[in-house]
Amino acid sequence: MHLRKTISLVAVAGMMAGCTSTGGVRQPSGPETVAPEKALVLPPPGGPSIVSVVERKRGNGVEQNISLFTSSSVPGQNFLKVQFFGASGANPGTGDAGFSMINESGIAREVARSAPGVPMATSATFLQNSYGPFGYASGVSRAGDTCIYAWQQIRSSVAANTQARNFGMIQLRLRLCDARASERQLLGIVYGYTVTGTFDGEIWNPYGHAPPADAALGGSGQPIYPDEGGYRASPMPIGYEPAPAVVSRPRAALVRSASAAPVQGVAPLPAPVGPRVPLPGETPQTNAKPDAAAAGPDDQSARAIGAAVPSPDCVGDAAMTAVCRR
């Protein structure tokens, strides 16, 4: 009997709640797309452009999956994933995100999933960007595409955590595959990205205390010289290196004008021997005199030089010889 009364009361309460409801549509809290300028991490200038940003709010922080421009035949999308871990209850109504410290086995699984079919090898070299140390793996596909997968955890030191502050933590993952870039160029993205997101409150500062200034500044016996040799330490190159520019030089003059003044201290060139060869497009010149060219054929025969051969009729007869001489 009591059970029937309880069921009846629950049914009546449900009917009353249904009558008082507004019937509005509410979207449950979940991932949502935000504008690229709201990304918590930005690629360096000249690096891959942002395609989309998917954000998911957690009870103890925020995580974003930033899709980057991809030019590769390797399956998958280039991305930059960032997770901010702060105080629990920062976003009511959402569950806390669990996190674990970076370990070798977990990273090995992430590297294997990042670039399917590409043999990736983890670098054993200690590297560090502006936010601290990071690690990465790289490989080359059969088609010649270069891939890297980098990971980094930004967190203050243990000594800073003992002072009841600097509890925040940031974890980043970067996957890049490109058909034209080299490993060094892709690695430059890790050195050049900028973390723009922050935590509310100094207690959650993930960077720890700012380092002090160099003790040599302002002190005696510590000379500081200007940069010599034109070398300045800079991050690795980012993006594609441009092709070398082609410099055109004017052709040197091949013929020197005869009227040009000789250079002081240089001996003049000797006079040419033999006929002068005309340049292309120049009218050929001859050494013949104008009067000789204008002379008629009679004058040319009159001026001919040589011995006259007598006719056979004039030879052997004295009378005919006298006539031939006339």
mmCIF file of C-alpha atoms in Angstrom:
data_model
loop_
_atom_site.group_PDB
_atom_site.id
_atom_site.type_symbol
_atom_site.label_atom_id
_atom_site.label_comp_id
_atom_site.label_asym_id
_atom_site.label_seq_id
_atom_site.Cartn_x
_atom_site.Cartn_y
_atom_site.Cartn_z
ATOM 1 C CA MET A 1 0.000 0.000 0.000
ATOM 2 C CA HIS A 2 2.758 2.400 0.883
ATOM 3 C CA LEU A 3 4.589 1.496 -2.366
ATOM 4 C CA ARG A 4 1.552 2.465 -4.441
ATOM 5 C CA LYS A 5 1.316 5.824 -2.712
ATOM 6 C CA THR A 6 4.990 6.496 -3.335
ATOM 7 C CA ILE A 7 4.695 5.697 -7.036
ATOM 8 C CA SER A 8 1.632 7.916 -7.335
ATOM 9 C CA LEU A 9 3.370 10.848 -5.672
ATOM 10 C CA VAL A 10 6.405 10.496 -8.000
ATOM 11 C CA ALA A 11 4.137 10.421 -11.058
ATOM 12 C CA VAL A 12 2.282 13.537 -9.926
ATOM 13 C CA ALA A 13 5.535 15.350 -9.246
ATOM 14 C CA GLY A 14 6.788 14.431 -12.723
ATOM 15 C CA MET A 15 3.633 15.741 -14.350
ATOM 16 C CA MET A 16 3.880 19.028 -12.448
ATOM 17 C CA ALA A 17 7.546 19.416 -13.450
ATOM 18 C CA GLY A 18 6.632 18.808 -17.080
ATOM 19 C CA CYS A 19 3.977 21.483 -16.967
ATOM 20 C CA THR A 20 6.307 24.079 -15.447
ATOM 21 C CA SER A 21 9.220 23.373 -17.877
ATOM 22 C CA THR A 22 9.918 26.005 -20.537
ATOM 23 C CA GLY A 23 10.802 23.396 -23.173
ATOM 24 C CA GLY A 24 13.984 25.187 -24.225
ATOM 25 C CA VAL A 25 16.804 23.360 -26.007
ATOM 26 C CA ARG A 26 20.112 23.183 -24.169
ATOM 27 C CA GLN A 27 23.365 21.947 -25.642
ATOM 28 C CA PRO A 28 25.393 19.801 -23.263
ATOM 29 C CA SER A 29 28.881 20.948 -22.394
ATOM 30 C CA GLY A 30 31.371 19.441 -24.796
ATOM 31 C CA PRO A 31 33.986 20.308 -27.433
ATOM 32 C CA GLU A 32 33.358 23.475 -29.413
ATOM 33 C CA THR A 33 35.118 25.291 -32.230
ATOM 34 C CA VAL A 34 36.692 28.643 -31.373
ATOM 35 C CA ALA A 35 38.343 31.308 -33.514
ATOM 36 C CA PRO A 36 42.017 30.748 -34.455
ATOM 37 C CA GLU A 37 43.040 33.931 -32.620
ATOM 38 C CA LYS A 38 41.810 32.324 -29.373
ATOM 39 C CA ALA A 39 44.305 29.498 -29.615
ATOM 40 C CA LEU A 40 46.262 29.029 -26.392
ATOM 41 C CA VAL A 41 49.430 28.265 -28.395
ATOM 42 C CA LEU A 42 50.377 30.033 -31.629
ATOM 43 C CA PRO A 43 52.789 28.740 -34.293
ATOM 44 C CA PRO A 44 55.772 30.974 -35.098
ATOM 45 C CA PRO A 45 55.571 33.612 -37.837
ATOM 46 C CA GLY A 46 56.059 31.899 -41.180
ATOM 47 C CA GLY A 47 55.165 28.531 -39.682
ATOM 48 C CA PRO A 48 52.154 26.392 -40.556
ATOM 49 C CA SER A 49 48.858 28.256 -40.501
ATOM 50 C CA ILE A 50 46.001 27.366 -38.149
ATOM 51 C CA VAL A 51 43.116 25.541 -39.849
ATOM 52 C CA SER A 52 40.769 25.141 -36.865
ATOM 53 C CA VAL A 53 40.757 25.126 -33.056
ATOM 54 C CA VAL A 54 38.593 22.691 -31.067
ATOM 55 C CA GLU A 55 38.366 23.526 -27.355
ATOM 56 C CA ARG A 56 37.088 21.399 -24.487
ATOM 57 C CA LYS A 57 36.677 22.839 -21.010
ATOM 58 C CA ARG A 58 37.440 20.650 -18.050
ATOM 59 C CA GLY A 59 36.710 21.015 -14.373
ATOM 60 C CA ASN A 60 40.393 21.576 -13.664
ATOM 61 C CA GLY A 61 41.498 23.299 -16.878
ATOM 62 C CA VAL A 62 41.140 23.593 -20.641
ATOM 63 C CA GLU A 63 42.480 21.580 -23.558
ATOM 64 C CA GLN A 64 42.698 22.561 -27.222
ATOM 65 C CA ASN A 65 43.425 20.605 -30.383
ATOM 66 C CA ILE A 66 44.841 23.071 -32.924
ATOM 67 C CA SER A 67 44.807 21.697 -36.471
ATOM 68 C CA LEU A 68 47.635 22.999 -38.677
ATOM 69 C CA PHE A 69 48.099 23.212 -42.434
ATOM 70 C CA THR A 70 49.261 19.874 -43.830
ATOM 71 C CA SER A 71 51.178 19.234 -47.066
ATOM 72 C CA SER A 72 52.097 15.567 -46.926
ATOM 73 C CA SER A 73 51.070 12.160 -48.235
ATOM 74 C CA VAL A 74 51.354 10.647 -44.741
ATOM 75 C CA PRO A 75 47.874 9.880 -43.317
ATOM 76 C CA GLY A 76 46.767 12.214 -40.553
ATOM 77 C CA GLN A 77 46.515 15.924 -39.778
ATOM 78 C CA ASN A 78 49.252 18.152 -38.431
ATOM 79 C CA PHE A 79 48.241 19.415 -35.008
ATOM 80 C CA LEU A 80 49.364 21.195 -31.885
ATOM 81 C CA LYS A 81 47.626 19.876 -28.751
ATOM 82 C CA VAL A 82 47.795 21.816 -25.479
ATOM 83 C CA GLN A 83 46.396 20.998 -22.037
ATOM 84 C CA PHE A 84 46.195 23.440 -19.110
ATOM 85 C CA PHE A 85 45.844 21.789 -15.686
ATOM 86 C CA GLY A 86 44.842 24.087 -12.840
ATOM 87 C CA ALA A 87 42.460 24.210 -9.887
ATOM 88 C CA SER A 88 39.621 21.691 -9.660
ATOM 89 C CA GLY A 89 36.203 23.262 -10.075
ATOM 90 C CA ALA A 90 37.360 25.987 -12.450
ATOM 91 C CA ASN A 91 34.558 25.048 -14.861
ATOM 92 C CA PRO A 92 31.530 23.775 -12.899
ATOM 93 C CA GLY A 93 29.462 21.090 -14.563
ATOM 94 C CA THR A 94 32.388 19.430 -16.298
ATOM 95 C CA GLY A 95 34.520 16.577 -15.099
ATOM 96 C CA ASP A 96 38.156 16.938 -14.172
ATOM 97 C CA ALA A 97 40.742 15.802 -16.685
ATOM 98 C CA GLY A 98 43.184 13.263 -15.417
ATOM 99 C CA PHE A 99 46.833 13.712 -16.241
ATOM 100 C CA SER A 100 49.986 11.696 -15.882
ATOM 101 C CA MET A 101 53.627 12.637 -16.003
ATOM 102 C CA ILE A 102 55.440 12.057 -19.282
ATOM 103 C CA ASN A 103 56.904 8.560 -19.363
ATOM 104 C CA GLU A 104 58.741 6.532 -21.982
ATOM 105 C CA SER A 105 56.069 3.907 -22.621
ATOM 106 C CA GLY A 106 53.276 6.453 -23.025
ATOM 107 C CA ILE A 107 55.323 8.574 -25.419
ATOM 108 C CA ALA A 108 56.238 5.493 -27.487
ATOM 109 C CA ARG A 109 52.541 4.778 -28.055
ATOM 110 C CA GLU A 110 51.850 8.383 -29.009
ATOM 111 C CA VAL A 111 54.746 8.421 -31.495
ATOM 112 C CA ALA A 112 53.531 5.193 -33.137
ATOM 113 C CA ARG A 113 50.035 6.668 -33.645
ATOM 114 C CA SER A 114 51.239 10.083 -34.840
ATOM 115 C CA ALA A 115 52.522 9.064 -38.306
ATOM 116 C CA PRO A 116 51.217 5.683 -39.524
ATOM 117 C CA GLY A 117 53.682 3.797 -41.688
ATOM 118 C CA VAL A 118 56.631 6.090 -40.917
ATOM 119 C CA PRO A 119 59.548 4.594 -38.924
ATOM 120 C CA MET A 120 60.131 7.106 -36.120
ATOM 121 C CA ALA A 121 63.276 7.273 -33.976
ATOM 122 C CA THR A 122 63.447 9.182 -30.681
ATOM 123 C CA SER A 123 66.284 11.679 -30.386
ATOM 124 C CA ALA A 124 68.607 11.190 -27.413
ATOM 125 C CA THR A 125 69.944 14.773 -27.579
ATOM 126 C CA PHE A 126 68.947 17.147 -24.770
ATOM 127 C CA LEU A 127 67.137 20.114 -26.290
ATOM 128 C CA GLN A 128 65.525 23.157 -24.730
ATOM 129 C CA ASN A 129 63.405 26.046 -26.023
ATOM 130 C CA SER A 130 62.203 29.193 -24.261
ATOM 131 C CA TYR A 131 59.859 27.175 -21.995
ATOM 132 C CA GLY A 132 62.269 24.461 -20.940
ATOM 133 C CA PRO A 133 63.418 21.030 -22.124
ATOM 134 C CA PHE A 134 61.487 19.026 -24.718
ATOM 135 C CA GLY A 135 61.852 15.766 -26.618
ATOM 136 C CA TYR A 136 61.003 14.671 -30.125
ATOM 137 C CA ALA A 137 61.048 11.757 -32.556
ATOM 138 C CA SER A 138 61.544 11.991 -36.322
ATOM 139 C CA GLY A 139 61.351 9.835 -39.420
ATOM 140 C CA VAL A 140 61.026 9.841 -43.220
ATOM 141 C CA SER A 141 58.247 8.119 -45.151
ATOM 142 C CA ARG A 142 58.714 6.035 -48.296
ATOM 143 C CA ALA A 143 57.572 9.008 -50.380
ATOM 144 C CA GLY A 144 60.283 11.202 -48.824
ATOM 145 C CA ASP A 145 58.060 13.184 -46.422
ATOM 146 C CA THR A 146 59.696 14.255 -43.157
ATOM 147 C CA CYS A 147 57.754 13.841 -39.891
ATOM 148 C CA ILE A 148 58.425 14.881 -36.285
ATOM 149 C CA TYR A 149 56.471 14.364 -33.081
ATOM 150 C CA ALA A 150 57.481 16.597 -30.169
ATOM 151 C CA TRP A 151 56.341 16.696 -26.555
ATOM 152 C CA GLN A 152 56.901 19.137 -23.696
ATOM 153 C CA GLN A 153 55.725 19.628 -20.127
ATOM 154 C CA ILE A 154 55.892 23.116 -18.637
ATOM 155 C CA ARG A 155 55.942 23.017 -14.848
ATOM 156 C CA SER A 156 57.807 24.847 -12.130
ATOM 157 C CA SER A 157 60.504 23.119 -10.135
ATOM 158 C CA VAL A 158 59.815 21.050 -7.040
ATOM 159 C CA ALA A 159 61.492 23.684 -4.882
ATOM 160 C CA ALA A 160 58.995 26.307 -6.072
ATOM 161 C CA ASN A 161 56.036 24.005 -5.373
ATOM 162 C CA THR A 162 56.971 23.723 -1.698
ATOM 163 C CA GLN A 163 56.108 27.401 -1.214
ATOM 164 C CA ALA A 164 52.381 26.740 -1.779
ATOM 165 C CA ARG A 165 52.407 28.289 -5.248
ATOM 166 C CA ASN A 166 53.262 27.566 -8.881
ATOM 167 C CA PHE A 167 51.041 24.500 -9.048
ATOM 168 C CA GLY A 168 49.872 24.877 -12.648
ATOM 169 C CA MET A 169 51.064 22.654 -15.465
ATOM 170 C CA ILE A 170 50.951 22.764 -19.272
ATOM 171 C CA GLN A 171 51.486 19.793 -21.573
ATOM 172 C CA LEU A 172 52.034 20.153 -25.318
ATOM 173 C CA ARG A 173 52.189 17.770 -28.263
ATOM 174 C CA LEU A 174 53.185 18.700 -31.807
ATOM 175 C CA ARG A 175 52.814 16.522 -34.908
ATOM 176 C CA LEU A 176 54.249 17.775 -38.211
ATOM 177 C CA CYS A 177 54.677 15.986 -41.546
ATOM 178 C CA ASP A 178 55.773 17.854 -44.650
ATOM 179 C CA ALA A 179 56.729 16.885 -48.194
ATOM 180 C CA ARG A 180 59.339 19.637 -48.686
ATOM 181 C CA ALA A 181 60.683 20.678 -45.269
ATOM 182 C CA SER A 182 63.684 19.098 -43.605
ATOM 183 C CA GLU A 183 63.894 17.838 -40.028
ATOM 184 C CA ARG A 184 65.752 20.980 -38.960
ATOM 185 C CA GLN A 185 63.064 23.221 -40.436
ATOM 186 C CA LEU A 186 60.267 21.307 -38.720
ATOM 187 C CA LEU A 187 62.190 21.371 -35.455
ATOM 188 C CA GLY A 188 62.281 25.152 -35.732
ATOM 189 C CA ILE A 189 58.521 25.193 -35.069
ATOM 190 C CA VAL A 190 59.170 23.769 -31.583
ATOM 191 C CA TYR A 191 61.613 26.585 -30.904
ATOM 192 C CA GLY A 192 59.284 29.249 -32.249
ATOM 193 C CA TYR A 193 55.778 28.562 -30.904
ATOM 194 C CA THR A 194 54.323 30.919 -28.284
ATOM 195 C CA VAL A 195 52.132 29.965 -25.324
ATOM 196 C CA THR A 196 49.529 32.727 -24.991
ATOM 197 C CA GLY A 197 47.236 31.101 -22.373
ATOM 198 C CA THR A 198 47.567 31.971 -18.681
ATOM 199 C CA PHE A 199 46.164 30.875 -15.312
ATOM 200 C CA ASP A 200 44.122 33.023 -12.941
ATOM 201 C CA GLY A 201 46.137 33.607 -9.802
ATOM 202 C CA GLU A 202 49.818 33.561 -9.060
ATOM 203 C CA ILE A 203 49.489 30.292 -7.186
ATOM 204 C CA TRP A 204 48.939 28.456 -10.499
ATOM 205 C CA ASN A 205 51.890 29.981 -12.339
ATOM 206 C CA PRO A 206 53.526 27.048 -14.214
ATOM 207 C CA TYR A 207 56.797 28.862 -14.942
ATOM 208 C CA GLY A 208 58.035 29.437 -11.411
ATOM 209 C CA HIS A 209 59.976 32.493 -10.328
ATOM 210 C CA ALA A 210 61.682 34.633 -12.944
ATOM 211 C CA PRO A 211 65.447 34.012 -13.035
ATOM 212 C CA PRO A 212 67.625 36.770 -11.556
ATOM 213 C CA ALA A 213 69.720 39.066 -13.697
ATOM 214 C CA ASP A 214 73.260 38.109 -14.571
ATOM 215 C CA ALA A 215 75.633 38.922 -11.722
ATOM 216 C CA ALA A 216 78.121 40.401 -14.199
ATOM 217 C CA LEU A 217 75.777 43.287 -15.063
ATOM 218 C CA GLY A 218 76.965 46.519 -13.450
ATOM 219 C CA GLY A 219 79.940 44.879 -11.751
ATOM 220 C CA SER A 220 83.616 45.756 -12.040
ATOM 221 C CA GLY A 221 86.090 43.463 -13.713
ATOM 222 C CA GLN A 222 83.385 42.035 -15.998
ATOM 223 C CA PRO A 223 83.851 43.692 -19.408
ATOM 224 C CA ILE A 224 81.088 43.219 -21.983
ATOM 225 C CA TYR A 225 82.091 43.608 -25.611
ATOM 226 C CA PRO A 226 79.947 44.295 -28.664
ATOM 227 C CA ASP A 227 79.123 41.449 -30.965
ATOM 228 C CA GLU A 228 82.064 40.942 -33.316
ATOM 229 C CA GLY A 229 82.041 39.063 -36.584
ATOM 230 C CA GLY A 230 78.376 39.698 -37.310
ATOM 231 C CA TYR A 231 77.215 36.520 -35.550
ATOM 232 C CA ARG A 232 74.238 36.672 -33.240
ATOM 233 C CA ALA A 233 72.672 33.658 -31.580
ATOM 234 C CA SER A 234 69.235 33.017 -33.075
ATOM 235 C CA PRO A 235 66.706 30.178 -33.145
ATOM 236 C CA MET A 236 66.696 27.596 -35.879
ATOM 237 C CA PRO A 237 65.285 28.690 -39.246
ATOM 238 C CA ILE A 238 61.529 28.377 -39.612
ATOM 239 C CA GLY A 239 59.743 27.563 -42.843
ATOM 240 C CA TYR A 240 61.219 27.012 -46.267
ATOM 241 C CA GLU A 241 64.510 28.591 -47.239
ATOM 242 C CA PRO A 242 64.181 30.817 -50.335
ATOM 243 C CA ALA A 243 66.059 30.014 -53.509
ATOM 244 C CA PRO A 244 69.265 32.023 -54.076
ATOM 245 C CA ALA A 245 68.702 35.215 -56.037
ATOM 246 C CA VAL A 246 70.195 35.493 -59.525
ATOM 247 C CA VAL A 247 72.396 38.583 -59.818
ATOM 248 C CA SER A 248 72.860 39.976 -63.342
ATOM 249 C CA ARG A 249 76.077 41.842 -64.087
ATOM 250 C CA PRO A 250 76.592 44.254 -67.026
ATOM 251 C CA ARG A 251 78.791 43.016 -69.850
ATOM 252 C CA ALA A 252 82.167 44.627 -70.104
ATOM 253 C CA ALA A 253 82.909 46.695 -73.200
ATOM 254 C CA LEU A 254 84.759 44.569 -75.740
ATOM 255 C CA VAL A 255 85.959 47.402 -77.998
ATOM 256 C CA ARG A 256 87.740 50.404 -76.639
ATOM 257 C CA SER A 257 87.247 53.718 -78.399
ATOM 258 C CA ALA A 258 90.315 55.001 -80.210
ATOM 259 C CA SER A 259 89.660 58.552 -79.002
ATOM 260 C CA ALA A 260 89.544 57.512 -75.322
ATOM 261 C CA ALA A 261 92.364 58.946 -73.283
ATOM 262 C CA PRO A 262 94.926 56.381 -72.072
ATOM 263 C CA VAL A 263 94.834 55.514 -68.422
ATOM 264 C CA GLN A 264 97.668 57.007 -66.436
ATOM 265 C CA GLY A 265 100.376 54.483 -65.668
ATOM 266 C CA VAL A 266 99.220 52.008 -68.312
ATOM 267 C CA ALA A 267 101.189 51.556 -71.553
ATOM 268 C CA PRO A 268 99.177 52.268 -74.729
ATOM 269 C CA LEU A 269 98.134 49.331 -76.872
ATOM 270 C CA PRO A 270 100.274 48.720 -80.015
ATOM 271 C CA ALA A 271 98.860 49.658 -83.415
ATOM 272 C CA PRO A 272 96.973 46.770 -85.063
ATOM 273 C CA VAL A 273 98.716 44.943 -87.908
ATOM 274 C CA GLY A 274 96.726 43.921 -90.981
ATOM 275 C CA PRO A 275 93.281 44.821 -92.219
ATOM 276 C CA ARG A 276 90.587 45.795 -89.701
ATOM 277 C CA VAL A 277 87.696 43.350 -89.399
ATOM 278 C CA PRO A 278 84.353 45.211 -89.314
ATOM 279 C CA LEU A 279 81.976 44.704 -86.397
ATOM 280 C CA PRO A 280 78.580 43.049 -86.925
ATOM 281 C CA GLY A 281 76.203 45.515 -88.578
ATOM 282 C CA GLU A 282 79.013 47.865 -89.641
ATOM 283 C CA THR A 283 79.440 48.868 -93.319
ATOM 284 C CA PRO A 284 82.660 47.371 -94.729
ATOM 285 C CA GLN A 285 85.361 49.947 -95.626
ATOM 286 C CA THR A 286 87.943 49.600 -98.464
ATOM 287 C CA ASN A 287 91.346 51.172 -98.967
ATOM 288 C CA ALA A 288 90.631 52.197 -102.607
ATOM 289 C CA LYS A 289 90.918 55.958 -103.378
ATOM 290 C CA PRO A 290 87.915 57.845 -104.741
ATOM 291 C CA ASP A 291 89.658 58.944 -107.942
ATOM 292 C CA ALA A 292 90.676 55.381 -108.748
ATOM 293 C CA ALA A 293 87.112 54.194 -108.235
ATOM 294 C CA ALA A 294 85.777 56.943 -110.498
ATOM 295 C CA ALA A 295 88.284 56.365 -113.302
ATOM 296 C CA GLY A 296 86.986 54.809 -116.547
ATOM 297 C CA PRO A 297 88.189 51.561 -118.111
ATOM 298 C CA ASP A 298 90.344 53.463 -120.682
ATOM 299 C CA ASP A 299 92.273 55.232 -117.948
ATOM 300 C CA GLN A 300 92.772 51.994 -116.078
ATOM 301 C CA SER A 301 94.196 50.339 -119.235
ATOM 302 C CA ALA A 302 96.386 53.350 -119.928
ATOM 303 C CA ARG A 303 97.840 53.219 -116.449
ATOM 304 C CA ALA A 304 98.490 49.497 -116.668
ATOM 305 C CA ILE A 305 102.087 48.608 -115.941
ATOM 306 C CA GLY A 306 103.862 45.864 -117.902
ATOM 307 C CA ALA A 307 105.621 44.940 -121.227
ATOM 308 C CA ALA A 308 103.785 45.143 -124.588
ATOM 309 C CA VAL A 309 103.990 41.987 -126.714
ATOM 310 C CA PRO A 310 104.365 42.790 -130.518
ATOM 311 C CA SER A 311 102.181 41.190 -133.129
ATOM 312 C CA PRO A 312 103.707 38.316 -135.176
ATOM 313 C CA ASP A 313 103.216 40.389 -138.384
ATOM 314 C CA CYS A 314 105.672 42.976 -137.103
ATOM 315 C CA VAL A 315 108.495 40.541 -136.553
ATOM 316 C CA GLY A 316 111.062 39.904 -139.362
ATOM 317 C CA ASP A 317 110.157 42.725 -141.753
ATOM 318 C CA ALA A 318 111.746 46.142 -141.368
ATOM 319 C CA ALA A 319 108.929 48.018 -143.130
ATOM 320 C CA MET A 320 106.196 46.385 -141.016
ATOM 321 C CA THR A 321 108.267 46.960 -137.887
ATOM 322 C CA ALA A 322 108.269 50.693 -138.562
ATOM 323 C CA VAL A 323 104.497 50.664 -139.077
ATOM 324 C CA CYS A 324 103.932 48.700 -135.842
ATOM 325 C CA ARG A 325 105.968 51.226 -133.860
ATOM 326 C CA ARG A 326 103.621 54.002 -134.920
#
